[in-house]
Amino acid sequence: MGYHRAGFEVDGCDIADRPRYPFAYHRGDALDYLARLIATGEIGRYTLVHASPPCQAKNTLTVGTNASRGWGGIHTDLVAPTRELLDATGLPYVIEQPNGRAEIRKDLSLCGEMFHLAVLRHRNFELGRWATAQPAHPRHRGYVRGHRHGVHREGPYVAAYGNGGGKATVPEMQRAMGITWTDVREELTEAIPPAYTLFIGRAFLTARQEVFA
């Protein structure tokens, strides 16, 4: 949605059915789809590619709390094969991952407080074939509301992940992130606020203008 608001025509791809996705949508394995676009030359229709590989393998929760308590299963890290295909496109690209040990360059890190949102939602972005300046990270105004390690806290931010323990309700997540097109909890907990991709989209267009100026 943020890229759309920045002026892009958006195509999306995911392995799951997403009937609420508001733009052109292709259901299937995203890496297979990207490889097909490259092989057929259709990739030439695009200007920028954004990829969000599954983050479960090396995000903070997996390598922290879950690992220490023996929770969770085995997750495949798809960052490297995603980057390999993105490099093969010849196009500028973005790889998004949450905080943790994902092996991406943190060329850009964004936080909800940068956009006056009621969710922190820290995300890191590797920028391929283009660059932009890192905005200042303002000090957080307080805690994320809910239970953590046996302690309940109130705060100006909601926890847009999981269930129970004071986690955000679906309407709270929608309001906090500025997402209106889905009310599916799983989709909301996986989403990033459109303010992030609006920022990235505008930054990319500015960087491209500067190159050709």
C-alpha positions as a printed Julia matrix, in Angstrom:
213×3 Matrix{Float64}:
  0.0     0.0     0.0
  2.85    2.4     0.76
  4.4     1.83   -2.67
  0.99    2.42   -4.25
  0.67    5.7    -2.4
  4.16    6.66   -3.57
  2.98    6.26   -7.17
  3.91    2.67   -8.09
  1.69    0.11   -9.81
  2.0    -2.87   -7.47
  2.09   -6.63   -8.13
  2.27   -9.03   -5.2
  3.13  -12.71   -4.8
  2.71  -15.05   -1.84
  2.44  -18.79   -1.38
 -0.83  -18.43    0.56
 -4.21  -17.3    -0.68
 -4.67  -13.59    0.11
 -8.15  -12.6    -1.1
 -7.97   -9.27    0.72
 -4.78   -8.18   -1.05
 -5.8    -4.93   -2.78
 -3.53   -5.12   -5.86
 -2.63   -7.52   -8.68
 -1.8   -10.83   -7.01
  0.0   -14.02   -8.01
 -0.37  -17.03   -5.75
  2.61  -19.36   -5.62
  6.21  -19.69   -4.52
  7.68  -16.17   -4.78
 11.13  -17.42   -5.76
  9.69  -19.57   -8.54
  7.62  -16.64   -9.74
 10.62  -14.29   -9.73
 12.74  -16.87  -11.57
 10.01  -17.18  -14.22
  9.86  -13.4   -14.66
 13.63  -13.36  -15.19
 13.62  -16.32  -17.6
 10.82  -14.89  -19.75
 12.12  -11.33  -19.71
  8.91  -10.11  -18.11
 11.0    -8.71  -15.29
 11.7    -5.8   -17.63
  8.21   -4.47  -16.89
  9.24   -3.65  -13.35
 11.15   -0.77  -11.77
 11.83   -2.01   -8.23
 11.47   -5.36   -6.46
 10.65   -5.66   -2.75
 11.12   -9.04   -1.04
 10.23  -10.1     2.48
 11.61  -13.65    2.87
 10.2   -15.7     5.78
 11.81  -14.31    8.92
 11.27  -17.18   11.37
 14.73  -18.69   11.01
 16.72  -15.83   12.55
 14.37  -13.28   14.06
 14.81  -12.11   17.66
 12.07  -14.35   19.07
 13.4   -17.51   17.4
 17.04  -17.02   18.37
 16.19  -15.6    21.8
 13.22  -16.71   23.9
 12.18  -19.69   21.75
 15.71  -21.1    21.52
 16.33  -20.69   25.26
 13.12  -22.55   26.12
 13.31  -25.2    23.43
 10.27  -23.9    21.59
  9.61  -23.75   17.89
 10.76  -25.86   14.99
 13.28  -25.78   12.18
 12.91  -22.9     9.75
 14.52  -22.49    6.34
 16.54  -19.32    5.78
 15.62  -18.01    2.32
 17.49  -14.69    2.44
 20.49  -15.85    0.39
 18.5   -17.48   -2.48
 16.21  -14.45   -2.53
 19.17  -12.09   -2.88
 20.67  -14.28   -5.62
 17.52  -13.95   -7.72
 17.18  -10.25   -6.97
 20.75   -9.72   -8.19
 19.85  -11.65  -11.36
 16.97   -9.27  -12.11
 19.38   -6.41  -12.73
 16.88   -4.15  -10.97
 17.07   -2.08   -7.8
 15.61   -4.03   -4.9
 14.69   -4.07   -1.2
 15.01   -7.0     1.21
 13.05   -6.61    4.47
 13.67   -8.46    7.73
 12.88   -7.87   11.42
 15.53   -7.42   14.09
 17.54  -10.57   14.74
 20.38  -12.39   13.02
 19.13  -12.31    9.44
 22.15  -11.93    7.16
 21.18   -8.73    5.4
 22.87   -5.34    5.3
 20.99   -2.9     7.47
 21.12   -0.1     4.92
 17.91    1.31    6.35
 16.16    0.69    9.67
 12.66    1.98   10.33
 10.52    2.23   13.47
  6.9     3.18   13.97
  7.87    6.1    16.16
  9.5     7.71   13.13
  6.0     7.97   11.66
  4.1     8.71   14.9
  2.47    5.28   14.92
  1.17    3.36   17.92
  3.38    0.39   17.1
  7.19    0.14   17.11
  7.61   -2.64   14.55
 11.36   -2.27   13.95
 12.35   -3.46   10.49
 15.66   -3.54    8.61
 16.08   -3.16    4.86
 18.91   -4.08    2.52
 18.91   -1.81   -0.52
 20.32   -3.27   -3.73
 21.57   -0.98   -6.53
 20.39    2.17   -4.79
 20.77    4.0    -1.5
 19.14    6.56    0.75
 20.01    8.27    4.02
 19.03    6.72    7.34
 16.47    8.9     9.14
 16.99    9.73   12.8
 15.52    7.2    15.22
 13.52    9.19   17.79
 13.44    8.09   21.38
 10.55    5.8    22.21
  7.81    7.44   24.3
  7.36    4.48   26.62
  6.68    0.75   26.74
  4.76   -1.59   24.5
  1.57   -2.45   26.34
  1.25   -5.99   27.63
  2.94   -8.8    29.56
  6.61   -9.6    29.06
  8.68  -11.91   31.28
  5.96  -11.91   33.93
  5.62   -8.13   34.1
  2.62   -6.15   32.82
  3.25   -2.65   31.53
  1.11    0.06   30.04
  2.44    2.18   27.22
  1.67    4.16   24.08
  2.41    1.22   21.75
  0.51   -2.01   21.15
  2.01   -5.45   20.54
  0.94   -6.37   17.01
  1.96  -10.03   17.23
  0.76  -13.21   18.91
 -2.26  -13.68   21.17
 -2.94  -13.13   24.84
 -0.78  -11.33   27.36
 -2.22   -7.95   26.49
 -1.48   -8.29   22.78
 -3.33   -5.93   20.47
 -6.81   -6.74   19.21
 -7.42   -6.78   15.45
 -8.98   -3.26   15.46
 -6.05   -1.97   17.54
 -3.53   -3.41   15.09
 -5.42   -1.93   12.15
 -5.42    1.53   13.73
 -1.84    1.33   14.97
 -0.39    0.4    11.58
 -2.83    2.19    9.29
 -4.09   -1.01    7.64
 -7.75   -1.13    6.6
 -7.92   -3.74    3.82
 -7.63   -6.85    6.01
 -8.98   -7.94    9.36
 -7.15  -11.28    9.38
 -4.95  -11.44   12.49
 -2.23  -13.56   10.86
 -1.92  -11.07    8.0
 -1.78   -8.12   10.37
  0.87   -9.71   12.58
  3.05  -10.32    9.5
  2.51   -6.9     7.95
  4.64   -3.79    8.09
  2.96   -0.37    8.25
  2.4     1.19    4.82
  4.14    4.31    6.15
  7.41    2.34    5.83
  7.02    1.47    2.16
  5.67    4.94    1.39
  8.92    6.3     2.83
 11.0     3.76    0.86
  9.09    4.33   -2.36
  9.49    8.09   -2.18
 13.16    7.75   -1.24
 13.77    5.47   -4.23
 12.06    7.84   -6.64
 14.09   10.76   -5.27
 17.34    8.78   -5.58
 16.5     7.82   -9.17
 15.74   11.45  -10.08
 19.09   12.51   -8.64
 20.9     9.92  -10.76
 19.29   11.18  -13.98
 19.34   14.88  -13.07
